[in-house]
Amino acid sequence: MGSLKRVEPGPQAPANLPRATRSSGASPAPRGAPIIEVRDLVKVYGGGNGRRKQEEVRAVDGVSFTVHEGEFFGFLGPNGAGKSTIIKVIATLLGGTSGAVRVAGMDVATQGPAIRRIIGYTGQSVGVDGELTGRENLTLIGHLYHMPTDLIESRVEELLGVLELREAADRQANTYSGGMRRRLDLGAGLVHHPRILFLDEPTTGLDPHTRNGVWDYLRKLHRDERMTIFLTTQYLEEADRLCDRLAIIDRGKLVAEGSPAALKAGIGADVVTIRLPRDEGFEANRARALQVVQKVRGVRKATAFDEGVSVHAEDGGAALLEVMRLLDAERVPVQQVAVARPTLDEVFLQHTGRAMRVEEVKPMSSAGFGQRRR
Amino acid sequence: MVAEVGYGRERVRHVEQGTATQGGRLSEVRWVAWRSLKKLTRNPILLFFSLFMPLIWLVLFSQTFGNVFSGAARAQLPYDYVAVLLPGIAVMTAIQSAAQSGFGMVADIETGFMDKFFVAPIRRSSVLIGKLVADGLRMAGQAGIILLIAYAMTLLAGWRIPFATGLPGALVIMALAAAFGVAFSGLSNAVALKTKNTEATMMVSFTLTFPLLFMSTAMLPKPSLPQWVRDFSVINPVSYVADAARALVLTGWEWSAIGSAFAACIVFGALLNGWAVLAFRAQGK
Ligand SMILES: Nc1ncnc2c1ncn2[C@@H]1O[C@H](COP(=O)(O)OP(=O)(O)O)[C@@H](O)[C@H]1O
Ligand SMILES: [Mg+2]
């Protein structure tokens, strides 16, 4: 827990860093009551004893955070960070190993059924039934939530409309494109008007156009229905554009938390990224580069990462010139340089010492399936 | 709780209608079963072949083993070998459907659809029961169609099948096929949940299916079996079901046989489905 940095926008935040403007517009909504409370959550997979002993995987390693009613909250982290595991524990699909998780004041360990009535969950793998039509998929979900038939009909019709699936509504879902299946899956999480919507990587694998469509719809849900949305993503842009507040997660631990603007403001400077050639001399060159850049005027901080050195400087352009001159004099080979306003990329790098990479990996067949707590 | 109940704008109306949140188990089971049956109708080819195969068996077996009753015996008996075989084929069809029961389970886990069931406010057991109800209906339907075709053959092709108990007997055979099939589905589902692998499920189920069928009285009546098979057939539930069904076709209402058959299904079904329930509960621990 000690390493978690909570970044709040402070007076020292430079005025030239705009708060991420979302189409939901206005200033951050006043915080509602806590609706998801996670305390010291640990999840260890595997283990067991004797003949069945498997290697243990500590997928979630002491995670605590709170989400407030009406918030658009995001988990940003690379593949394998533990995002799906955490979201499944909160959505009552998987039991945690230790720690406490409460949803709307109810304990996931003992009040699963009551929690399930107020949440919607759309998993990482698109869980639609390809042999049913789009309409049948949604209708079935309505019945699983014990909604009255007439209400299901009108709600399904409404969702088919907003998700632009009306034309295809009576076709089997296995004739749908990837984007249509995603949208249908999203709809399945919404049939019963949940108070909290969980979305596990809702746009992974989508083309940019479809992704934008999903984003618009999620923003609308959040704005118009004041739905609390909890989303996980590997995409910095998605986290940046959608979320009121983010937690960055890496290797089962939260490494930073705050609004996208505050996280970026926390860096408080331009970022100069120096990538070095990955040859035998890489380690030595990086060590020398790190020493050299510290001498440059205006440099606040320099960090080594797996591809080179990242430098935070008040004036990125000026620093870059100086850095290049010094590196040249020291004969440190440089492969690429870049100056940027800080993005979540730098935030991730700063907190983990690694660059964030998106990997699209199909989930293990068994990984999508969890022990439901009762 | 009322404040937390319901569905957005319709929340109030929903609660007023008194249908609110705690739905009955019957409705849960019904919708899970509805989905399985719906899927079945989306696979007409599969459906066709799941019936076609037993019919091929029926024809091939009756042709190949037709002379089990040789000349003299044949003249004495009021029925053909196919009448002896028919109940066995009905049982066999059920067992084959049962062997495949777990496939859908594996597919639902792989696609993530199972999570849709698990995140909904329904009882976990309803998912299993609903699936078994759909399986049972399908198996009863399959048995019914086989009987119907056999009956048509008595009219059209001169097959000699007495149908001693008529339509009520046919309904009981359908019920037996369903009960037996549902019992046996437990095995397939348990293996599917344990391995999460379609091939493994298929291997285990089929490897057990054929010995169970042939080491029973399903294909031949007891007196025609070798002694060791006869001994084994005493503990083989397939025999009880086949004997009861055969009596219904050949001779008449043998209540003790029918009772034993259902009892065998219950014992056998409780064991296998109990295993499936445990496997279902232990998912993802
Ligand atoms: N069912 C499982 N059994 C064993 N290990 C698992 C299982 N599910 C996930 N893991 C492991 O837990 C870690 C976190 O996984 P996951 O929560 O899926 O991460 P993310 O969603 O961030 O990609 C990974 O190392 C993954 O391999
Ligand atoms: Mg994941």
XYZ file of C-alpha atoms and ligand atoms in Angstrom:
687
model
C 0.000 0.000 0.000
C 2.792 2.372 0.857
C 3.767 2.878 -2.755
C 0.376 4.118 -3.869
C 0.481 7.769 -4.771
C -2.742 9.620 -4.761
C -2.462 12.560 -7.081
C -4.890 15.359 -6.521
C -4.924 18.433 -8.708
C -3.145 21.028 -6.619
C -2.496 24.745 -7.008
C 0.962 23.887 -8.349
C -0.570 22.271 -11.416
C 0.520 24.366 -14.385
C -2.317 26.318 -15.874
C -1.277 25.367 -19.375
C -2.223 21.751 -18.799
C -5.879 21.640 -19.621
C -8.107 19.316 -17.756
C -9.050 16.524 -20.107
C -12.171 17.885 -21.669
C -14.870 15.345 -21.970
C -18.030 15.896 -23.899
C -19.871 15.394 -20.666
C -18.610 18.940 -20.356
C -18.948 20.775 -17.095
C -16.756 20.590 -14.061
C -16.462 17.255 -12.280
C -19.787 16.283 -10.820
C -19.964 16.456 -7.050
C -18.895 13.162 -5.630
C -21.651 10.785 -4.676
C -21.483 8.355 -1.816
C -18.957 5.527 -2.059
C -20.532 2.745 -4.082
C -17.591 0.399 -4.542
C -15.183 -0.031 -1.671
C -12.232 -2.358 -2.036
C -9.880 -2.878 0.901
C -6.651 -4.854 0.739
C -7.921 -7.226 -1.890
C -5.660 -10.176 -2.605
C -6.309 -12.887 -5.149
C -4.034 -15.867 -5.483
C -4.789 -18.333 -8.255
C -3.691 -21.938 -8.146
C -2.071 -23.298 -5.054
C -4.011 -26.231 -3.710
C -2.235 -29.121 -2.123
C -0.850 -32.559 -2.737
C -1.341 -34.075 -6.131
C -3.258 -31.082 -7.465
C -0.706 -28.509 -6.492
C -0.298 -25.842 -9.143
C 1.997 -22.896 -9.274
C 0.550 -19.960 -7.392
C -0.130 -16.713 -9.208
C -0.569 -13.655 -7.041
C -2.792 -11.830 -9.524
C -3.972 -9.122 -7.125
C -1.646 -8.059 -4.379
C -3.265 -5.835 -1.762
C -5.414 -3.418 -3.718
C -7.576 -0.721 -2.098
C -9.694 1.939 -3.743
C -13.103 3.549 -3.667
C -15.478 4.444 -6.472
C -18.223 6.997 -5.871
C -21.757 6.903 -7.139
C -22.060 8.494 -10.576
C -18.353 8.330 -11.285
C -16.759 7.119 -14.503
C -13.873 5.156 -13.060
C -11.137 3.420 -14.989
C -8.479 0.806 -14.442
C -5.533 1.288 -16.740
C -2.896 -1.388 -16.969
C -1.106 -3.755 -19.306
C -2.114 -7.310 -20.030
C -1.827 -9.533 -16.975
C -1.913 -6.619 -14.545
C -4.928 -8.070 -12.722
C -7.705 -5.888 -14.101
C -10.087 -8.685 -15.049
C -9.509 -10.472 -11.782
C -10.437 -7.414 -9.727
C -13.494 -6.567 -11.795
C -14.714 -10.151 -11.501
C -14.346 -10.162 -7.748
C -16.356 -6.945 -7.496
C -18.985 -8.287 -9.906
C -19.359 -11.395 -7.677
C -18.042 -13.763 -10.339
C -14.932 -14.751 -8.469
C -14.036 -15.076 -4.821
C -11.108 -13.093 -3.489
C -8.417 -14.737 -1.380
C -8.513 -12.029 1.281
C -9.649 -8.454 1.770
C -13.039 -6.796 1.859
C -15.159 -5.709 -1.084
C -18.434 -3.847 -0.699
C -20.800 -2.797 -3.453
C -23.509 -0.308 -2.528
C -22.746 -1.153 1.073
C -23.217 -4.875 0.541
C -20.506 -7.464 1.065
C -19.681 -9.474 -2.067
C -18.882 -12.474 0.083
C -22.344 -12.740 1.598
C -24.741 -10.584 -0.398
C -23.989 -11.670 -3.942
C -27.605 -12.078 -5.071
C -28.617 -8.586 -3.953
C -25.545 -7.076 -5.583
C -26.206 -8.887 -8.849
C -29.556 -7.185 -9.166
C -28.036 -3.728 -9.366
C -24.965 -4.337 -11.486
C -24.354 -4.996 -15.149
C -21.218 -6.776 -16.312
C -19.713 -7.079 -19.753
C -16.737 -9.367 -19.749
C -13.548 -9.254 -21.713
C -14.558 -12.080 -24.030
C -17.716 -11.266 -25.924
C -20.272 -13.481 -24.207
C -23.131 -13.407 -26.641
C -24.838 -16.563 -27.834
C -24.105 -16.721 -31.552
C -26.958 -19.108 -32.232
C -29.544 -16.764 -30.807
C -30.556 -13.589 -32.573
C -29.589 -10.236 -31.151
C -33.107 -9.726 -29.893
C -33.225 -13.162 -28.287
C -29.926 -12.570 -26.527
C -31.219 -9.401 -24.910
C -34.648 -10.828 -24.145
C -33.115 -13.797 -22.391
C -31.081 -11.493 -20.175
C -34.245 -9.563 -19.282
C -35.888 -12.779 -18.163
C -32.840 -13.781 -16.150
C -33.367 -10.517 -14.260
C -37.013 -11.429 -13.704
C -38.297 -8.382 -15.524
C -41.916 -8.368 -16.678
C -42.328 -9.301 -20.331
C -43.745 -6.005 -21.597
C -40.935 -4.127 -19.939
C -38.389 -6.432 -21.535
C -39.894 -5.871 -24.952
C -39.751 -2.109 -24.757
C -36.309 -2.075 -23.195
C -34.877 -4.460 -25.794
C -36.361 -2.366 -28.577
C -34.820 0.750 -27.080
C -31.382 -0.848 -26.721
C -31.438 -2.267 -30.240
C -32.094 1.259 -31.425
C -29.373 3.050 -29.527
C -26.829 0.336 -30.255
C -27.727 0.491 -33.945
C -28.613 -3.155 -34.124
C -32.240 -2.851 -35.119
C -31.683 -3.982 -38.695
C -29.763 -7.026 -37.567
C -31.958 -7.725 -34.540
C -33.516 -10.881 -35.931
C -30.364 -12.349 -37.365
C -28.294 -14.886 -35.468
C -25.490 -13.142 -33.632
C -22.838 -15.308 -35.265
C -23.497 -13.402 -38.477
C -22.551 -10.136 -36.757
C -19.278 -8.281 -37.190
C -16.926 -7.963 -34.233
C -18.165 -4.470 -33.505
C -21.804 -5.524 -33.602
C -21.148 -8.386 -31.209
C -19.394 -6.014 -28.837
C -22.332 -3.643 -28.944
C -24.772 -6.473 -28.359
C -22.690 -7.647 -25.430
C -22.710 -4.140 -24.034
C -26.484 -4.084 -24.428
C -26.741 -7.343 -22.508
C -25.172 -5.602 -19.541
C -27.751 -2.826 -19.691
C -31.105 -4.555 -20.114
C -32.031 -4.200 -16.464
C -30.878 -0.565 -16.050
C -28.039 -1.361 -13.673
C -26.856 1.231 -11.201
C -23.270 0.193 -11.784
C -21.903 -0.998 -15.093
C -18.696 -3.030 -15.249
C -16.892 -3.112 -18.564
C -13.802 -5.239 -19.019
C -11.835 -3.873 -21.964
C -14.939 -2.912 -23.911
C -13.122 -1.706 -27.021
C -10.137 -4.026 -27.259
C -9.882 -5.265 -30.821
C -12.347 -2.753 -32.251
C -11.565 -0.535 -35.206
C -11.239 3.186 -34.423
C -14.614 4.084 -35.873
C -16.522 1.525 -33.828
C -14.470 2.430 -30.789
C -15.516 6.042 -31.092
C -19.132 4.944 -31.336
C -18.835 2.921 -28.131
C -17.164 5.840 -26.376
C -19.937 8.206 -27.364
C -22.536 5.802 -26.096
C -20.765 5.265 -22.776
C -20.436 9.000 -22.252
C -24.117 9.388 -22.952
C -25.017 6.647 -20.470
C -22.900 8.266 -17.852
C -24.263 11.725 -18.501
C -27.948 11.004 -19.080
C -28.573 8.067 -16.791
C -25.982 9.028 -14.204
C -24.787 5.492 -14.270
C -21.655 4.600 -12.336
C -19.276 3.052 -14.828
C -16.224 0.986 -13.993
C -14.091 0.246 -17.001
C -10.778 -1.471 -17.533
C -8.546 -0.700 -20.459
C -5.109 -1.054 -21.924
C -5.617 2.057 -24.011
C -4.239 5.274 -22.613
C -6.417 7.311 -24.894
C -9.542 5.541 -23.763
C -8.726 6.074 -20.118
C -7.849 9.692 -20.784
C -10.937 10.534 -22.792
C -13.583 8.722 -20.775
C -12.683 8.517 -17.138
C -13.300 10.998 -14.361
C -10.770 9.144 -12.300
C -8.227 6.452 -12.989
C -6.224 3.915 -11.142
C -3.083 2.670 -12.815
C -2.437 -0.964 -12.099
C 0.640 -3.010 -12.702
C 1.504 -6.528 -11.549
C -1.427 -6.723 -9.188
C -0.787 -3.419 -7.435
C -2.203 0.059 -7.854
C 0.649 2.417 -8.594
C -1.195 5.717 -9.000
C -4.674 7.089 -8.766
C -6.311 10.372 -9.708
C -8.029 12.204 -12.552
C -6.222 11.931 -15.887
C -5.428 15.638 -15.718
C -4.101 15.403 -12.201
C -1.971 12.403 -13.026
C -0.433 14.209 -15.955
C -0.068 17.409 -13.963
C 1.767 15.359 -11.358
C 4.624 15.107 -13.805
C 4.567 18.897 -13.966
C 6.869 19.281 -16.926
C 7.530 18.361 -20.526
C 8.813 14.914 -21.193
C 11.891 14.231 -23.262
C 12.185 10.579 -24.190
C 15.557 9.313 -25.370
C 15.587 5.834 -26.853
C 18.926 4.094 -27.205
C 19.900 1.316 -29.596
C 19.285 -2.080 -28.017
C 22.745 -3.522 -28.530
C 25.386 -4.956 -26.177
C 26.290 -1.487 -24.998
C 22.712 -0.614 -24.042
C 23.064 -0.935 -20.276
C 26.286 1.052 -20.122
C 25.015 3.693 -22.517
C 21.834 4.106 -20.566
C 23.753 4.540 -17.318
C 25.942 7.191 -18.935
C 22.975 8.944 -20.524
C 21.286 9.056 -17.157
C 24.302 10.787 -15.640
C 24.643 13.210 -18.511
C 21.059 14.400 -18.588
C 21.077 15.205 -14.877
C 23.526 18.011 -15.636
C 21.200 19.775 -18.038
C 19.602 22.943 -16.779
C 15.858 22.757 -16.123
C 15.777 18.985 -15.766
C 13.655 17.997 -12.790
C 13.930 14.317 -12.975
C 15.444 11.598 -15.118
C 14.337 7.987 -15.090
C 15.786 4.957 -16.797
C 13.254 2.706 -18.467
C 13.473 -0.404 -20.588
C 14.175 1.435 -23.839
C 16.292 4.329 -22.669
C 15.899 7.388 -20.502
C 12.930 9.605 -19.803
C 13.572 13.186 -18.727
C 11.148 15.657 -17.167
C 12.133 19.228 -17.949
C 10.486 22.616 -17.625
C 11.220 23.563 -21.202
C 11.394 20.404 -23.267
C 12.708 22.000 -26.430
C 15.644 23.734 -24.767
C 16.477 20.675 -22.718
C 16.456 18.486 -25.809
C 19.109 20.602 -27.543
C 21.359 20.531 -24.533
C 20.848 16.809 -23.963
C 21.741 15.996 -27.551
C 24.869 18.115 -27.408
C 26.081 16.462 -24.230
C 25.273 12.939 -25.383
C 27.125 13.580 -28.622
C 30.145 14.829 -26.742
C 30.051 11.696 -24.583
C 29.615 9.525 -27.694
C 26.441 7.900 -26.435
C 24.549 6.576 -29.463
C 20.946 7.687 -29.685
C 18.275 5.965 -31.709
C 15.361 8.298 -31.314
C 14.291 11.333 -29.316
C 10.912 12.868 -28.677
C 9.528 15.811 -26.750
C 5.965 15.685 -25.572
C 3.508 17.185 -23.215
C 3.000 14.539 -20.611
C 0.509 11.834 -21.492
C -0.632 8.901 -19.446
C 2.187 7.060 -21.170
C 4.671 9.050 -19.152
C 2.569 8.654 -16.055
C 2.663 4.904 -16.458
C 6.346 4.930 -17.195
C 7.107 7.105 -14.231
C 5.284 4.835 -11.830
C 6.378 1.486 -13.198
C 9.677 2.097 -14.971
C 8.306 0.459 -18.111
C 6.575 1.706 -21.217
C 2.945 0.717 -21.528
C 2.280 -1.687 -24.364
C -0.983 -2.996 -25.620
C -1.117 -6.714 -26.147
C -4.199 -8.365 -27.332
C -4.242 -11.824 -25.975
C -7.206 -14.124 -26.099
C -8.153 -14.973 -22.568
C -7.453 -18.514 -21.458
C -10.492 -20.660 -21.847
C -10.784 -21.184 -18.143
C -9.835 -17.706 -17.120
C -13.212 -16.332 -17.994
C -14.951 -18.455 -15.485
C -15.135 -17.862 -11.838
C -16.288 -19.123 -8.550
C -19.333 -17.149 -7.644
C -19.636 -16.288 -4.044
C -22.802 -16.704 -2.183
C -34.079 -3.018 0.020
C -36.695 -1.529 -2.216
C -34.508 1.449 -2.953
C -31.900 -0.850 -4.448
C -34.324 -2.890 -6.393
C -35.410 -2.451 -9.921
C -34.613 -0.965 -13.192
C -33.969 2.708 -13.611
C -36.884 4.774 -14.715
C -39.187 1.790 -14.535
C -38.017 1.071 -11.026
C -41.154 2.147 -9.269
C -43.520 0.532 -11.690
C -41.549 -2.626 -11.547
C -41.738 -2.867 -7.809
C -45.429 -2.027 -7.851
C -46.088 -4.851 -10.194
C -44.808 -7.073 -7.447
C -42.593 -9.033 -9.762
C -39.574 -7.231 -8.447
C -36.452 -9.115 -7.861
C -36.785 -12.518 -6.387
C -38.121 -14.475 -9.300
C -39.262 -18.025 -8.912
C -36.990 -20.891 -9.651
C -39.459 -22.161 -12.218
C -39.017 -19.063 -14.318
C -35.238 -19.293 -14.087
C -35.218 -22.908 -15.151
C -37.685 -22.185 -17.905
C -35.550 -19.485 -19.499
C -32.336 -21.439 -19.271
C -34.115 -24.380 -20.900
C -35.728 -22.082 -23.466
C -32.313 -20.959 -24.547
C -30.987 -24.517 -24.957
C -34.022 -25.575 -26.985
C -33.832 -22.447 -29.120
C -30.230 -23.267 -29.928
C -31.300 -26.741 -30.936
C -33.685 -25.396 -33.546
C -30.842 -23.303 -34.971
C -28.993 -26.463 -35.856
C -31.419 -28.340 -38.072
C -28.645 -30.415 -39.625
C -27.370 -31.498 -36.247
C -30.906 -32.255 -35.184
C -31.508 -34.301 -38.294
C -28.359 -36.343 -37.903
C -28.915 -36.930 -34.226
C -32.046 -38.825 -35.340
C -30.700 -40.152 -38.574
C -27.937 -42.081 -36.917
C -30.168 -44.154 -34.609
C -32.398 -44.936 -37.565
C -29.432 -46.196 -39.519
C -28.553 -48.353 -36.547
C -32.062 -49.646 -36.430
C -32.048 -50.669 -40.085
C -28.484 -52.008 -40.137
C -28.841 -53.983 -36.953
C -32.126 -55.497 -37.894
C -30.698 -56.496 -41.292
C -27.409 -57.829 -39.950
C -28.678 -59.600 -36.875
C -32.085 -60.321 -38.257
C -31.257 -64.007 -38.529
C -30.538 -64.292 -34.834
C -33.990 -65.722 -34.898
C -33.521 -68.451 -37.421
C -36.208 -70.052 -39.475
C -38.141 -72.064 -36.940
C -37.900 -69.530 -34.110
C -38.903 -66.798 -36.442
C -42.089 -68.554 -37.450
C -43.001 -69.151 -33.807
C -42.399 -65.636 -32.585
C -45.014 -63.014 -33.275
C -42.354 -60.326 -33.814
C -39.069 -59.562 -35.616
C -35.654 -58.949 -34.091
C -36.166 -55.271 -34.789
C -38.866 -55.280 -32.115
C -36.296 -56.578 -29.632
C -33.816 -53.989 -30.788
C -36.100 -50.970 -30.900
C -36.093 -50.187 -27.165
C -32.325 -50.599 -27.125
C -31.950 -48.106 -29.925
C -34.160 -45.634 -28.084
C -31.913 -45.963 -25.032
C -28.822 -45.696 -27.171
C -30.016 -42.458 -28.692
C -30.564 -40.992 -25.263
C -27.137 -42.067 -24.108
C -25.501 -40.496 -27.139
C -27.295 -37.226 -26.605
C -26.240 -37.381 -22.992
C -22.627 -37.918 -23.948
C -22.728 -34.603 -25.786
C -24.468 -32.723 -23.019
C -21.225 -31.296 -21.664
C -20.145 -29.801 -24.988
C -22.479 -26.852 -24.596
C -21.132 -26.301 -21.107
C -17.563 -26.095 -22.389
C -18.621 -23.725 -25.162
C -20.438 -21.449 -22.708
C -17.389 -21.264 -20.482
C -15.098 -20.560 -23.413
C -17.218 -17.810 -24.922
C -17.882 -16.177 -21.576
C -21.613 -16.738 -21.909
C -21.624 -18.655 -18.646
C -20.676 -15.430 -16.893
C -23.948 -13.943 -18.152
C -25.800 -16.569 -16.155
C -23.558 -16.162 -13.147
C -23.785 -12.402 -12.970
C -27.579 -12.510 -13.181
C -29.590 -12.791 -9.973
C -30.569 -16.394 -10.551
C -29.654 -19.447 -8.561
C -26.606 -21.158 -9.892
C -28.372 -24.507 -9.751
C -31.065 -23.212 -12.102
C -28.457 -23.090 -14.838
C -27.760 -26.790 -14.469
C -31.382 -27.796 -13.981
C -32.560 -25.739 -16.950
C -29.998 -27.408 -19.132
C -31.054 -30.857 -17.937
C -34.715 -30.064 -18.546
C -33.893 -29.113 -22.124
C -31.783 -32.256 -22.510
C -34.608 -34.383 -21.155
C -37.177 -32.897 -23.515
C -34.889 -33.439 -26.457
C -34.228 -37.047 -25.483
C -37.919 -37.776 -25.018
C -38.571 -36.225 -28.419
C -35.875 -38.311 -30.048
C -37.241 -41.509 -28.533
C -40.735 -40.509 -29.672
C -39.619 -39.970 -33.243
C -37.813 -43.300 -33.334
C -40.899 -45.072 -32.060
C -43.042 -43.222 -34.558
C -40.861 -44.223 -37.472
C -40.791 -47.820 -36.297
C -44.561 -47.742 -36.084
C -44.766 -46.361 -39.608
C -42.566 -49.247 -40.744
C -44.980 -51.764 -39.295
C -47.658 -50.262 -41.496
C -45.593 -49.644 -44.590
C -42.828 -52.255 -44.609
C -44.429 -55.047 -42.690
C -42.065 -54.925 -39.708
C -43.526 -57.044 -36.978
C -43.469 -54.969 -33.794
C -46.280 -55.676 -31.361
C -46.337 -52.307 -29.472
C -48.004 -54.242 -26.681
C -48.838 -51.191 -24.555
C -49.741 -48.808 -27.357
C -49.460 -45.076 -27.037
C -49.329 -44.951 -23.215
C -46.445 -47.393 -23.342
C -44.688 -45.249 -25.933
C -45.011 -42.257 -23.612
C -43.472 -44.255 -20.785
C -40.594 -45.272 -23.054
C -40.056 -41.616 -23.879
C -40.041 -40.775 -20.188
C -37.573 -43.578 -19.538
C -35.288 -42.377 -22.300
C -35.404 -38.856 -20.868
C -34.794 -40.010 -17.299
C -31.943 -42.210 -18.330
C -30.437 -39.595 -20.621
C -30.606 -36.890 -17.961
C -28.980 -39.232 -15.478
C -26.168 -39.972 -17.879
C -25.738 -36.270 -18.797
C -24.269 -35.813 -15.324
C -21.159 -37.689 -16.408
C -20.636 -35.599 -19.515
C -21.259 -32.350 -17.661
C -18.957 -33.279 -14.804
C -16.120 -34.209 -17.157
C -16.750 -31.044 -19.181
C -16.552 -28.864 -16.084
C -13.456 -30.643 -14.809
C -11.529 -30.563 -18.072
C -13.146 -27.610 -19.886
C -12.224 -29.474 -23.011
C -14.593 -30.779 -25.640
C -12.328 -33.550 -26.888
C -11.744 -34.909 -23.413
C -15.466 -34.846 -22.731
C -16.157 -36.679 -25.954
C -13.491 -39.299 -25.271
C -14.599 -40.080 -21.745
C -18.276 -40.157 -22.631
C -17.963 -42.270 -25.740
C -15.473 -44.641 -24.176
C -17.979 -45.375 -21.456
C -21.057 -45.318 -23.670
C -20.309 -48.278 -25.870
C -19.255 -50.783 -23.237
C -22.289 -49.801 -21.180
C -24.538 -50.352 -24.170
C -23.077 -53.641 -25.277
C -22.605 -55.030 -21.794
C -26.311 -54.672 -21.250
C -29.510 -56.170 -22.480
C -30.068 -53.223 -24.821
C -29.098 -55.071 -27.997
C -30.007 -58.614 -27.110
C -32.277 -60.081 -24.503
C -30.598 -61.574 -21.466
C -30.693 -65.253 -22.450
C -28.705 -64.508 -25.612
C -25.829 -62.859 -23.730
C -22.599 -64.573 -22.623
C -22.479 -65.282 -18.905
C -19.989 -62.561 -17.897
C -21.960 -59.910 -19.713
C -25.092 -61.200 -18.041
C -23.361 -60.829 -14.659
C -22.291 -57.290 -15.412
C -25.662 -56.325 -16.781
C -27.065 -56.707 -13.271
C -25.250 -53.584 -12.148
C -25.627 -51.835 -15.487
C -28.467 -49.323 -15.403
C -28.780 -49.551 -19.176
C -30.153 -53.073 -18.742
C -32.950 -52.016 -16.430
C -34.078 -49.301 -18.765
C -33.808 -51.533 -21.836
C -35.672 -54.408 -20.156
C -38.538 -52.179 -19.083
C -38.811 -50.569 -22.498
C -38.619 -53.924 -24.229
C -41.399 -55.334 -22.088
C -43.550 -52.341 -22.983
C -43.038 -53.070 -26.663
C -43.181 -56.852 -26.624
C -45.337 -58.081 -23.785
C -47.176 -55.484 -21.739
C -47.088 -53.530 -18.477
C -44.424 -55.000 -16.249
C -44.651 -52.641 -13.331
C -41.736 -54.032 -11.396
C -39.480 -53.658 -14.425
C -40.658 -50.106 -14.956
C -40.155 -49.320 -11.283
C -36.642 -50.786 -11.298
C -35.778 -48.823 -14.422
C -36.789 -45.501 -12.926
C -35.083 -46.428 -9.670
C -31.883 -47.208 -11.563
C -32.117 -43.820 -13.287
C -32.562 -42.068 -9.971
C -29.642 -43.784 -8.249
C -27.348 -43.489 -11.215
C -28.516 -39.934 -11.923
C -28.046 -38.791 -8.360
C -24.461 -40.054 -8.381
C -23.434 -38.573 -11.729
C -25.336 -35.324 -11.432
C -24.151 -34.936 -7.860
C -20.648 -35.066 -9.253
C -21.590 -32.493 -11.891
C -23.048 -30.184 -9.232
C -19.834 -30.379 -7.215
C -17.784 -29.623 -10.317
C -20.117 -26.735 -11.125
C -19.764 -25.243 -7.660
C -15.999 -25.563 -7.646
C -15.447 -23.512 -10.770
C -12.608 -21.006 -10.661
C -11.644 -21.567 -7.037
N -8.015 -18.666 -13.841
C -6.733 -18.319 -13.672
N -5.847 -19.224 -13.194
C -4.559 -18.908 -13.004
N -4.032 -17.695 -13.254
C -4.851 -16.743 -13.725
C -6.235 -17.004 -13.970
N -6.801 -15.879 -14.450
C -5.820 -14.957 -14.507
N -4.647 -15.468 -14.078
C -3.358 -14.751 -13.971
O -3.551 -13.640 -13.127
C -2.858 -12.516 -13.626
C -3.829 -11.374 -13.846
O -4.720 -11.709 -14.877
P -5.915 -10.787 -15.334
O -6.689 -10.398 -14.140
O -6.635 -11.491 -16.410
O -5.145 -9.516 -15.905
P -5.642 -8.416 -16.934
O -7.113 -8.487 -17.042
O -5.142 -7.134 -16.373
O -4.977 -8.728 -18.244
C -2.161 -12.969 -14.887
O -0.849 -13.307 -14.542
C -2.918 -14.189 -15.294
O -2.102 -15.085 -15.985
Mg -8.239 -8.795 -18.647
